[in-house]
C-alpha cells in the first residue's frame, strides 16, 4: 500500500503553476488563501482592472476588441458577485486570481492578457488603498453625522447647568451643552486625522508591478487619474511594500474609538441610578433576564468595549509590518482583516453613539440640582476675593478653603453661610459675594473664549450647526 499525499493528485495552480508538478497540501492552501476575507475588495479589484485594461489599450498592448471583451467580462463578473452566484474558489487563493480566472472562463484568450505589466503586488496595494479610501469617506460622513447630533444637543442645552468634574469629583458647574461640544471638537479632530491620512494615501501603486516597475511603456498617470488618485507613486519598491496608509488609518481609528469610549463611559455613568442625569429609551437599552427593574445601557458599554478590538487592530498591523525587508512579503496579506474589522467596529460605534445622543432625555432639573454640590462655586468665591478685595489668588484660595471647611463642618453650602461667618474669616467680605455663589452666576461668568458661559456655548453650537447641518 502506498501512502500517497492527497496533494500529489491535485493539479498545479492555473495562474502561476507552470513550474509546479503538484498542488498545495490542504494546510498550505488554508494558510495561503485570503479569499475568505479579501473578497471584500472585489469592487476595487474590478475598478483597478478596468483602468489597467483601458491604459493597456491606449498604449497598444491590448486591441480595442480585447479591451471591450475585458470590460464587458468584468461587468458580468460584478453582476455575478452582486447576485451571489459567483463561485469563489479557495484554490485560486485570493480575489485577484478568482476574478482573473473567471474572466478567462468567460472571454477566453483576452482575459489572459489583462495581467500584462502588473503583478498581484501592485494590484493588491492599489485595491487596498481604494478600499481604505472608500472607508475613510464613509467614516468621515458618519463622524459628521455624529457631530451634528452632538451639536444639536448642545444648542438645546446651552444654558442647562450640570456638575463639571475633575477626577470625577465635582469641580465647577458647566453647561450640558458645553460638555456635548467638547466631543464635537474631539470628533472634528478625528475627521481631520482621516483627511490627513487620505491625502497621503492618495497615490496610485498600479504599474509598480512586482517590485521593480515594468519594461512596458505604460501610462501610470492615466491609471492614477482614472482611479481618482492625485498621482502615481514615485518608487516601485515603496509602493508595493508599505502599508503605512493602513497603519495611519488604524491610528486614527484607535484614537477615534478612544474618544467614543469616553462618551460611552459617561453615558453609562449618567444612566446609573445614583446619577440619573440622562435616560435612554427602549431603543438603546436592554433588560435583564432576572432583574425586572433593570434597564442596561448595553450600546454604550459595547461602544466602550469596541475600543479594544480597534486598538488591537492597530497593534496587530504594526507588528506584522515591523522588520519586514523590502519589498512585498506574504506577511502583508495579514494587513486586511484588522483594517476591515476596525472599520466596521468604528462605523457601528459611530452609529450607536449618534443614536444614543439623539435618543437620550437629559434630566436637566436633576443635573442642575447637583451642579452646585460639593462646593462647586468655591472658585467663584476665591475669584471674587481677588477681583473685589484685590487679594492675591493664593491668599484668596486659603480664605476660601477655610470657608469651605466651615460649611462642610456644618453640613451646609457656601451660600448658606452668613455674612458674619464670612467676615469672621475675611473681614473685607460684603454681601455682594453671595451674587457669585449661585450655579447660574458661576456658569454665566465663564465668558473667556472657550469657556462654559451659556452665551459662548450657544454661539459655538450655532457655529457648528452652520457647518454641519
Ligand atoms: N493575496 C495577496 C495579499 O493579499 C496578494 C498578493 C500576492 N502576491 C504574491 N506575490 N504572492 O497580499
Short mmCIF file of C-alpha atoms and ligand atoms in Angstrom, two decimals:
data_model
loop_
_atom_site.label_atom_id
_atom_site.label_comp_id
_atom_site.label_asym_id
_atom_site.label_seq_id
_atom_site.Cartn_x
_atom_site.Cartn_y
_atom_site.Cartn_z
CA UNK A 1 0.00 0.00 0.00
CA UNK A 2 1.45 3.32 -0.96
CA UNK A 3 0.95 6.40 1.15
CA UNK A 4 0.01 8.97 -1.46
CA UNK A 5 -0.31 12.51 -0.10
CA UNK A 6 -3.64 13.97 -1.19
CA UNK A 7 -1.97 16.94 -2.86
CA UNK A 8 0.11 14.82 -5.25
CA UNK A 9 -3.05 14.21 -7.26
CA UNK A 10 -4.11 17.84 -7.33
CA UNK A 11 -3.37 19.98 -10.35
CA UNK A 12 -0.91 22.83 -10.01
CA UNK A 13 -2.27 26.38 -9.78
CA UNK A 14 -3.53 27.55 -13.16
CA UNK A 15 -2.33 31.11 -12.66
CA UNK A 16 1.25 30.52 -11.59
CA UNK A 17 1.76 26.75 -11.62
CA UNK A 18 3.84 26.38 -14.81
CA UNK A 19 6.83 25.14 -12.92
CA UNK A 20 4.84 23.14 -10.35
CA UNK A 21 4.11 19.45 -10.80
CA UNK A 22 1.56 19.11 -8.00
CA UNK A 23 -0.86 21.19 -6.00
CA UNK A 24 -0.50 22.50 -2.45
CA UNK A 25 -1.30 20.46 0.63
CA UNK A 26 -4.58 21.26 2.30
CA UNK A 27 -2.71 23.01 5.08
CA UNK A 28 -0.71 25.09 2.63
CA UNK A 29 -3.93 26.08 0.91
CA UNK A 30 -5.54 27.03 4.20
CA UNK A 31 -2.74 29.20 5.40
CA UNK A 32 -2.10 30.75 1.99
CA UNK A 33 -5.58 31.61 0.82
CA UNK A 34 -7.01 35.02 1.53
CA UNK A 35 -10.21 34.74 -0.49
CA UNK A 36 -12.17 34.17 2.73
CA UNK A 37 -11.64 37.82 3.62
CA UNK A 38 -10.18 39.69 0.65
CA UNK A 39 -13.32 39.09 -1.41
CA UNK A 40 -14.38 42.35 0.23
CA UNK A 41 -12.01 44.01 -2.27
CA UNK A 42 -13.92 42.83 -5.33
CA UNK A 43 -15.27 46.21 -6.36
CA UNK A 44 -11.87 47.84 -6.05
CA UNK A 45 -10.23 44.95 -7.90
CA UNK A 46 -12.60 45.26 -10.84
CA UNK A 47 -12.22 49.02 -10.88
CA UNK A 48 -8.44 48.69 -10.95
CA UNK A 49 -8.54 46.08 -13.72
CA UNK A 50 -10.78 48.24 -15.87
CA UNK A 51 -8.45 51.20 -15.52
CA UNK A 52 -5.46 48.98 -16.29
CA UNK A 53 -7.13 47.49 -19.38
CA UNK A 54 -8.10 50.92 -20.71
CA UNK A 55 -4.50 52.05 -20.31
CA UNK A 56 -3.10 48.92 -21.99
CA UNK A 57 -5.44 49.54 -24.91
CA UNK A 58 -4.38 53.15 -25.18
CA UNK A 59 -0.71 52.25 -25.47
CA UNK A 60 -1.49 49.47 -27.95
CA UNK A 61 -0.85 46.46 -25.72
CA UNK A 62 -4.47 45.40 -26.00
CA UNK A 63 -6.61 45.58 -29.12
CA UNK A 64 -9.84 47.55 -28.77
CA UNK A 65 -11.71 44.25 -29.16
CA UNK A 66 -9.80 42.65 -26.29
CA UNK A 67 -10.34 45.67 -24.11
CA UNK A 68 -14.04 45.61 -24.89
CA UNK A 69 -14.21 41.90 -24.05
CA UNK A 70 -12.37 42.52 -20.78
CA UNK A 71 -14.62 45.40 -19.79
CA UNK A 72 -17.84 43.54 -20.50
CA UNK A 73 -16.42 40.41 -18.89
CA UNK A 74 -15.60 42.34 -15.72
CA UNK A 75 -19.05 43.90 -15.71
CA UNK A 76 -20.57 40.44 -15.93
CA UNK A 77 -18.41 39.26 -13.05
CA UNK A 78 -19.50 42.24 -10.96
CA UNK A 79 -23.12 41.22 -11.58
CA UNK A 80 -22.38 37.63 -10.59
CA UNK A 81 -20.76 38.71 -7.34
CA UNK A 82 -23.54 41.16 -6.64
CA UNK A 83 -26.14 38.44 -7.26
CA UNK A 84 -24.29 35.95 -5.07
CA UNK A 85 -23.79 33.47 -7.92
CA UNK A 86 -20.03 33.88 -8.25
CA UNK A 87 -18.21 30.71 -7.13
CA UNK A 88 -15.24 31.85 -5.06
CA UNK A 89 -12.57 29.16 -5.21
CA UNK A 90 -10.10 28.78 -2.38
CA UNK A 91 -7.68 27.03 -4.74
CA UNK A 92 -7.38 30.36 -6.55
CA UNK A 93 -6.08 31.92 -3.33
CA UNK A 94 -7.30 35.45 -3.49
CA UNK A 95 -9.73 37.89 -5.05
CA UNK A 96 -7.30 38.89 -7.78
CA UNK A 97 -6.89 35.38 -9.16
CA UNK A 98 -10.52 34.47 -8.63
CA UNK A 99 -11.64 37.36 -10.79
CA UNK A 100 -8.93 36.88 -13.40
CA UNK A 101 -9.63 33.15 -13.75
CA UNK A 102 -13.35 33.78 -14.10
CA UNK A 103 -12.65 36.45 -16.70
CA UNK A 104 -10.71 33.95 -18.77
CA UNK A 105 -13.56 31.42 -18.35
CA UNK A 106 -15.94 33.99 -19.71
CA UNK A 107 -13.96 35.62 -22.52
CA UNK A 108 -11.05 33.26 -23.29
CA UNK A 109 -7.62 34.45 -24.50
CA UNK A 110 -8.25 38.17 -23.94
CA UNK A 111 -8.64 37.51 -20.22
CA UNK A 112 -5.10 36.14 -20.10
CA UNK A 113 -3.72 39.40 -21.49
CA UNK A 114 -5.01 41.54 -18.62
CA UNK A 115 -2.12 40.76 -16.30
CA UNK A 116 0.42 42.34 -18.68
CA UNK A 117 2.60 44.94 -16.92
CA UNK A 118 1.16 44.38 -13.48
CA UNK A 119 1.58 41.97 -10.59
CA UNK A 120 -0.63 40.99 -7.72
CA UNK A 121 1.71 43.04 -5.59
CA UNK A 122 0.81 46.38 -7.15
CA UNK A 123 -2.73 45.16 -7.70
CA UNK A 124 -3.40 44.43 -4.04
CA UNK A 125 -1.66 47.63 -2.95
CA UNK A 126 -3.97 49.56 -5.29
CA UNK A 127 -7.13 47.69 -4.29
CA UNK A 128 -6.42 48.12 -0.62
CA UNK A 129 -5.75 51.83 -0.94
CA UNK A 130 -9.01 52.22 -2.83
CA UNK A 131 -10.83 50.29 -0.12
CA UNK A 132 -9.34 52.28 2.73
CA UNK A 133 -10.11 55.50 0.84
CA UNK A 134 -13.76 54.48 0.49
CA UNK A 135 -13.83 53.57 4.17
CA UNK A 136 -12.37 56.97 5.06
CA UNK A 137 -15.08 58.73 3.04
CA UNK A 138 -17.84 56.71 4.67
CA UNK A 139 -16.49 57.13 8.18
CA UNK A 140 -15.89 60.86 7.72
CA UNK A 141 -19.53 61.30 6.76
CA UNK A 142 -20.57 59.27 9.80
CA UNK A 143 -18.37 61.33 12.09
CA UNK A 144 -20.01 64.48 10.71
CA UNK A 145 -23.42 62.97 11.42
CA UNK A 146 -22.44 62.19 14.99
CA UNK A 147 -21.06 65.70 15.42
CA UNK A 148 -24.35 67.10 14.18
CA UNK A 149 -26.30 65.07 16.75
CA UNK A 150 -24.00 66.37 19.50
CA UNK A 151 -24.19 69.96 18.29
CA UNK A 152 -27.99 69.80 18.19
CA UNK A 153 -27.99 68.57 21.79
CA UNK A 154 -25.56 71.35 22.68
CA UNK A 155 -27.82 74.00 21.17
CA UNK A 156 -30.77 72.70 23.19
CA UNK A 157 -28.83 72.69 26.44
CA UNK A 158 -26.52 75.66 26.06
CA UNK A 159 -27.75 77.12 29.35
CA UNK A 160 -28.53 73.97 31.35
CA UNK A 161 -26.02 73.59 34.20
CA UNK A 162 -24.53 70.30 35.27
CA UNK A 163 -21.69 69.49 37.61
CA UNK A 164 -18.34 69.66 35.85
CA UNK A 165 -15.86 67.11 37.13
CA UNK A 166 -12.15 66.62 37.51
CA UNK A 167 -11.05 63.30 38.98
CA UNK A 168 -14.80 62.54 38.73
CA UNK A 169 -15.18 64.82 41.76
CA UNK A 170 -17.40 67.88 41.49
CA UNK A 171 -15.21 70.74 40.30
CA UNK A 172 -17.11 73.69 38.82
CA UNK A 173 -20.52 73.97 37.19
CA UNK A 174 -20.55 73.74 33.39
CA UNK A 175 -23.43 73.50 30.97
CA UNK A 176 -24.56 70.25 29.41
CA UNK A 177 -24.24 71.92 26.02
CA UNK A 178 -20.61 72.74 26.75
CA UNK A 179 -19.99 69.11 27.63
CA UNK A 180 -21.55 67.96 24.36
CA UNK A 181 -19.45 70.40 22.36
CA UNK A 182 -16.27 69.01 23.92
CA UNK A 183 -16.99 65.82 21.99
CA UNK A 184 -17.75 67.76 18.81
CA UNK A 185 -14.22 69.16 18.99
CA UNK A 186 -12.73 65.70 19.52
CA UNK A 187 -14.67 64.23 16.64
CA UNK A 188 -13.66 67.09 14.40
CA UNK A 189 -10.02 66.21 15.00
CA UNK A 190 -10.80 62.54 14.32
CA UNK A 191 -12.20 63.64 10.97
CA UNK A 192 -9.10 65.73 10.39
CA UNK A 193 -6.85 62.74 11.03
CA UNK A 194 -8.78 60.80 8.41
CA UNK A 195 -8.44 63.66 5.95
CA UNK A 196 -4.67 63.77 6.52
CA UNK A 197 -4.44 60.04 6.04
CA UNK A 198 -6.45 60.27 2.83
CA UNK A 199 -4.17 62.95 1.41
CA UNK A 200 -1.05 60.86 1.92
CA UNK A 201 -2.77 57.65 0.83
CA UNK A 202 -3.99 59.05 -2.45
CA UNK A 203 -1.16 57.95 -4.74
CA UNK A 204 -1.55 55.02 -7.13
CA UNK A 205 0.76 51.98 -6.88
CA UNK A 206 -0.61 50.36 -10.06
CA UNK A 207 2.16 49.78 -12.60
CA UNK A 208 4.85 49.29 -9.95
CA UNK A 209 4.44 45.63 -10.93
CA UNK A 210 6.11 43.05 -8.68
CA UNK A 211 8.68 45.43 -7.21
CA UNK A 212 10.87 46.94 -9.93
CA UNK A 213 8.43 48.57 -12.34
CA UNK A 214 7.94 47.25 -15.86
CA UNK A 215 9.60 47.33 -19.25
CA UNK A 216 6.28 48.06 -20.98
CA UNK A 217 5.61 51.67 -21.94
CA UNK A 218 2.69 52.04 -19.53
CA UNK A 219 0.99 55.31 -18.66
CA UNK A 220 0.79 55.38 -14.88
CA UNK A 221 -0.61 58.89 -14.83
CA UNK A 222 -3.57 57.67 -16.84
CA UNK A 223 -4.44 54.83 -14.45
CA UNK A 224 -3.84 57.02 -11.41
CA UNK A 225 -6.26 59.64 -12.75
CA UNK A 226 -8.85 57.05 -13.78
CA UNK A 227 -8.90 55.69 -10.23
CA UNK A 228 -9.21 59.11 -8.62
CA UNK A 229 -5.66 59.22 -7.28
CA UNK A 230 -3.76 62.50 -7.16
CA UNK A 231 -0.62 60.99 -8.69
CA UNK A 232 1.18 57.69 -9.27
CA UNK A 233 3.55 56.58 -6.51
CA UNK A 234 7.16 57.53 -7.24
CA UNK A 235 9.08 54.45 -6.09
CA UNK A 236 8.00 50.96 -7.10
CA UNK A 237 9.63 49.23 -4.11
CA UNK A 238 7.93 51.54 -1.66
CA UNK A 239 4.61 51.33 -3.49
CA UNK A 240 4.25 47.56 -3.25
CA UNK A 241 5.69 47.13 0.22
CA UNK A 242 4.45 49.85 2.51
CA UNK A 243 1.19 49.76 4.38
CA UNK A 244 1.65 52.99 6.29
CA UNK A 245 -1.64 54.26 4.89
CA UNK A 246 -3.37 51.37 6.67
CA UNK A 247 -1.41 51.97 9.86
CA UNK A 248 -2.33 55.64 9.76
CA UNK A 249 -5.95 54.73 9.20
CA UNK A 250 -5.85 52.39 12.18
CA UNK A 251 -4.12 55.01 14.35
CA UNK A 252 -6.90 57.42 13.51
CA UNK A 253 -9.44 54.68 14.21
CA UNK A 254 -7.88 53.84 17.57
CA UNK A 255 -7.93 57.48 18.66
CA UNK A 256 -11.47 57.90 17.38
CA UNK A 257 -12.59 54.79 19.24
CA UNK A 258 -10.94 56.04 22.42
CA UNK A 259 -12.89 59.29 22.10
CA UNK A 260 -16.15 57.41 21.65
CA UNK A 261 -15.33 55.19 24.62
CA UNK A 262 -15.11 58.21 26.88
CA UNK A 263 -18.54 59.47 25.92
CA UNK A 264 -19.84 55.90 26.20
CA UNK A 265 -18.46 55.65 29.71
CA UNK A 266 -20.12 58.93 30.65
CA UNK A 267 -23.40 57.71 29.23
CA UNK A 268 -23.12 54.58 31.38
CA UNK A 269 -22.43 56.72 34.45
CA UNK A 270 -25.17 59.23 33.65
CA UNK A 271 -27.70 56.41 33.25
CA UNK A 272 -26.90 54.79 36.58
CA UNK A 273 -29.44 55.20 39.39
CA UNK A 274 -27.34 57.39 41.70
CA UNK A 275 -26.79 59.84 38.81
CA UNK A 276 -29.84 59.66 36.56
CA UNK A 277 -28.61 62.63 34.53
CA UNK A 278 -29.98 61.11 31.35
CA UNK A 279 -32.41 58.42 30.35
CA UNK A 280 -32.11 56.20 27.30
CA UNK A 281 -35.27 54.82 25.73
CA UNK A 282 -36.13 51.22 24.95
CA UNK A 283 -34.43 51.73 21.59
CA UNK A 284 -30.95 51.88 23.11
CA UNK A 285 -31.21 49.75 26.24
CA UNK A 286 -31.83 46.14 27.15
CA UNK A 287 -33.45 44.43 30.11
CA UNK A 288 -32.11 41.81 32.46
CA UNK A 289 -33.40 38.23 32.33
CA UNK A 290 -33.51 38.03 36.13
CA UNK A 291 -33.91 41.59 37.44
CA UNK A 292 -37.15 43.00 36.05
CA UNK A 293 -36.34 46.57 37.05
CA UNK A 294 -33.13 46.76 35.00
CA UNK A 295 -32.53 48.97 32.00
CA UNK A 296 -28.98 48.45 30.84
CA UNK A 297 -27.07 50.81 28.53
CA UNK A 298 -25.56 47.93 26.51
CA UNK A 299 -24.96 50.00 23.40
CA UNK A 300 -22.78 52.40 25.36
CA UNK A 301 -20.96 49.54 27.03
CA UNK A 302 -20.25 47.94 23.66
CA UNK A 303 -19.00 51.20 22.17
CA UNK A 304 -16.70 51.43 25.17
CA UNK A 305 -15.54 47.86 24.60
CA UNK A 306 -15.02 48.07 20.82
CA UNK A 307 -12.05 50.29 21.56
CA UNK A 308 -10.22 47.11 22.48
CA UNK A 309 -10.53 45.48 19.10
CA UNK A 310 -9.83 48.69 17.18
CA UNK A 311 -6.66 49.35 19.17
CA UNK A 312 -5.78 45.68 18.84
CA UNK A 313 -6.04 46.01 15.06
CA UNK A 314 -3.54 48.85 15.08
CA UNK A 315 -1.10 46.88 17.22
CA UNK A 316 -1.57 43.78 15.04
CA UNK A 317 -0.69 45.60 11.83
CA UNK A 318 2.24 47.47 13.36
CA UNK A 319 3.69 44.16 14.44
CA UNK A 320 3.03 42.45 11.10
CA UNK A 321 4.97 45.22 9.37
CA UNK A 322 7.79 45.53 11.86
CA UNK A 323 11.13 44.38 10.50
CA UNK A 324 9.84 43.26 7.08
CA UNK A 325 12.57 43.56 4.46
CA UNK A 326 11.64 45.25 1.17
CA UNK A 327 9.70 44.61 -0.92
CA UNK A 328 6.49 42.54 -0.73
CA UNK A 329 6.29 39.61 1.69
CA UNK A 330 3.30 37.36 2.23
CA UNK A 331 3.16 38.61 5.80
CA UNK A 332 1.44 41.62 4.30
CA UNK A 333 -1.61 39.56 3.42
CA UNK A 334 -2.37 39.85 7.15
CA UNK A 335 -2.95 43.58 6.69
CA UNK A 336 -6.58 43.32 5.66
CA UNK A 337 -8.56 41.69 8.43
CA UNK A 338 -7.53 44.16 11.14
CA UNK A 339 -8.46 47.05 8.86
CA UNK A 340 -11.80 45.55 7.84
CA UNK A 341 -12.64 44.71 11.43
CA UNK A 342 -11.63 48.09 12.83
CA UNK A 343 -13.51 49.99 10.13
CA UNK A 344 -16.66 48.00 10.84
CA UNK A 345 -16.34 48.42 14.60
CA UNK A 346 -15.74 52.16 14.27
CA UNK A 347 -18.68 52.60 11.91
CA UNK A 348 -21.00 50.71 14.23
CA UNK A 349 -19.74 52.63 17.26
CA UNK A 350 -20.38 55.94 15.50
CA UNK A 351 -23.88 54.87 14.51
CA UNK A 352 -24.64 53.75 18.08
CA UNK A 353 -23.20 56.94 19.55
CA UNK A 354 -25.18 59.21 17.25
CA UNK A 355 -28.26 57.12 18.01
CA UNK A 356 -27.83 57.43 21.77
CA UNK A 357 -27.16 61.17 21.61
CA UNK A 358 -30.38 61.66 19.65
CA UNK A 359 -32.28 59.25 21.89
CA UNK A 360 -31.24 60.49 25.32
CA UNK A 361 -33.52 62.52 27.56
CA UNK A 362 -31.40 64.65 29.89
CA UNK A 363 -32.91 65.31 33.30
CA UNK A 364 -31.91 68.97 33.42
CA UNK A 365 -33.56 69.59 36.78
CA UNK A 366 -31.58 66.82 38.39
CA UNK A 367 -28.34 67.88 36.74
CA UNK A 368 -28.94 71.42 37.93
CA UNK A 369 -29.56 70.23 41.47
CA UNK A 370 -26.14 68.61 41.61
CA UNK A 371 -24.34 71.36 39.73
CA UNK A 372 -23.67 73.34 42.90
CA UNK A 373 -22.98 70.41 45.18
CA UNK A 374 -19.54 69.69 46.56
CA UNK A 375 -18.83 73.45 46.95
CA UNK A 376 -18.67 73.77 43.18
CA UNK A 377 -18.73 77.59 43.40
CA UNK A 378 -15.68 77.79 45.68
CA UNK A 379 -13.54 79.06 42.82
CA UNK A 380 -16.12 81.80 42.18
CA UNK A 381 -15.79 82.85 45.80
CA UNK A 382 -11.99 82.96 45.55
CA UNK A 383 -12.18 84.89 42.27
CA UNK A 384 -14.49 87.45 43.98
CA UNK A 385 -11.87 87.98 46.73
CA UNK A 386 -9.26 88.62 44.04
CA UNK A 387 -11.44 90.87 41.92
CA UNK A 388 -13.12 92.93 44.64
CA UNK A 389 -10.72 92.85 47.58
CA UNK A 390 -7.59 92.59 45.43
CA UNK A 391 -6.32 89.64 47.48
CA UNK A 392 -3.52 87.66 45.84
CA UNK A 393 -5.04 84.45 44.43
CA UNK A 394 -3.10 82.23 46.82
CA UNK A 395 -4.49 84.15 49.83
CA UNK A 396 -7.97 84.07 48.34
CA UNK A 397 -7.58 80.30 47.89
CA UNK A 398 -6.68 79.97 51.56
CA UNK A 399 -9.60 82.09 52.79
CA UNK A 400 -11.98 80.10 50.61
CA UNK A 401 -10.56 76.84 51.93
CA UNK A 402 -11.34 77.93 55.48
CA UNK A 403 -14.90 78.87 54.48
CA UNK A 404 -15.37 75.51 52.75
CA UNK A 405 -14.14 73.72 55.89
CA UNK A 406 -16.62 75.74 57.98
CA UNK A 407 -19.53 74.96 55.63
CA UNK A 408 -18.55 71.31 55.47
CA UNK A 409 -18.42 71.05 59.27
CA UNK A 410 -21.92 72.48 59.45
CA UNK A 411 -23.25 70.44 56.59
CA UNK A 412 -24.33 73.48 54.54
CA UNK A 413 -23.47 75.03 51.19
CA UNK A 414 -21.19 78.05 50.88
CA UNK A 415 -24.17 80.26 50.07
CA UNK A 416 -25.81 79.20 53.32
CA UNK A 417 -23.05 80.70 55.48
CA UNK A 418 -23.96 84.05 56.98
CA UNK A 419 -22.17 87.26 56.13
CA UNK A 420 -20.91 87.37 59.72
CA UNK A 421 -19.45 83.86 59.34
CA UNK A 422 -17.64 85.01 56.22
CA UNK A 423 -16.39 88.21 57.79
CA UNK A 424 -15.05 86.15 60.69
CA UNK A 425 -12.61 84.64 58.19
CA UNK A 426 -12.01 87.72 56.00
CA UNK A 427 -13.38 90.97 57.33
CA UNK A 428 -13.47 92.78 53.96
CA UNK A 429 -16.17 90.47 52.56
CA UNK A 430 -19.51 92.19 51.76
CA UNK A 431 -22.95 90.81 50.94
CA UNK A 432 -22.11 91.21 47.25
CA UNK A 433 -20.19 87.95 47.50
CA UNK A 434 -23.46 85.98 47.54
CA UNK A 435 -24.14 87.12 43.99
CA UNK A 436 -21.37 84.85 42.67
CA UNK A 437 -22.25 81.77 44.68
CA UNK A 438 -25.15 80.55 42.55
CA UNK A 439 -24.66 77.99 39.82
CA UNK A 440 -26.21 80.32 37.22
CA UNK A 441 -23.88 83.16 38.14
CA UNK A 442 -20.94 80.80 38.06
CA UNK A 443 -21.52 79.48 34.54
CA UNK A 444 -22.58 82.93 33.25
CA UNK A 445 -19.28 84.36 34.43
CA UNK A 446 -17.14 81.91 32.42
CA UNK A 447 -17.04 84.15 29.36
CA UNK A 448 -13.39 83.63 28.45
CA UNK A 449 -13.01 82.29 24.91
CA UNK A 450 -13.85 78.59 25.00
CA UNK A 451 -15.47 78.89 28.44
CA UNK A 452 -18.82 77.48 29.53
CA UNK A 453 -20.91 80.68 29.70
CA UNK A 454 -24.29 79.94 28.07
CA UNK A 455 -23.78 82.78 25.60
CA UNK A 456 -20.47 81.22 24.49
CA UNK A 457 -21.97 77.77 24.24
CA UNK A 458 -24.93 78.98 22.22
CA UNK A 459 -22.57 80.77 19.86
CA UNK A 460 -20.32 77.73 19.44
CA UNK A 461 -23.28 75.41 18.93
CA UNK A 462 -24.66 77.74 16.27
CA UNK A 463 -21.26 77.86 14.58
CA UNK A 464 -21.12 74.05 14.43
CA UNK A 465 -24.71 73.75 13.26
CA UNK A 466 -23.98 76.16 10.44
CA UNK A 467 -21.06 73.98 9.33
CA UNK A 468 -22.69 70.59 9.85
CA UNK A 469 -26.41 70.89 9.24
N1 LIG B 1 -3.40 37.91 -1.58
C1 LIG B 1 -2.16 38.60 -1.60
C2 LIG B 1 -2.11 39.66 -0.49
O1 LIG B 1 -3.12 40.00 -0.02
C3 LIG B 1 -1.95 39.27 -2.93
C4 LIG B 1 -0.53 39.50 -3.28
C5 LIG B 1 0.14 38.22 -3.54
N2 LIG B 1 1.44 38.42 -4.05
C6 LIG B 1 2.35 37.41 -4.12
N3 LIG B 1 3.50 37.73 -4.59
N4 LIG B 1 2.06 36.22 -3.77
O2 LIG B 1 -1.08 40.09 -0.09
#
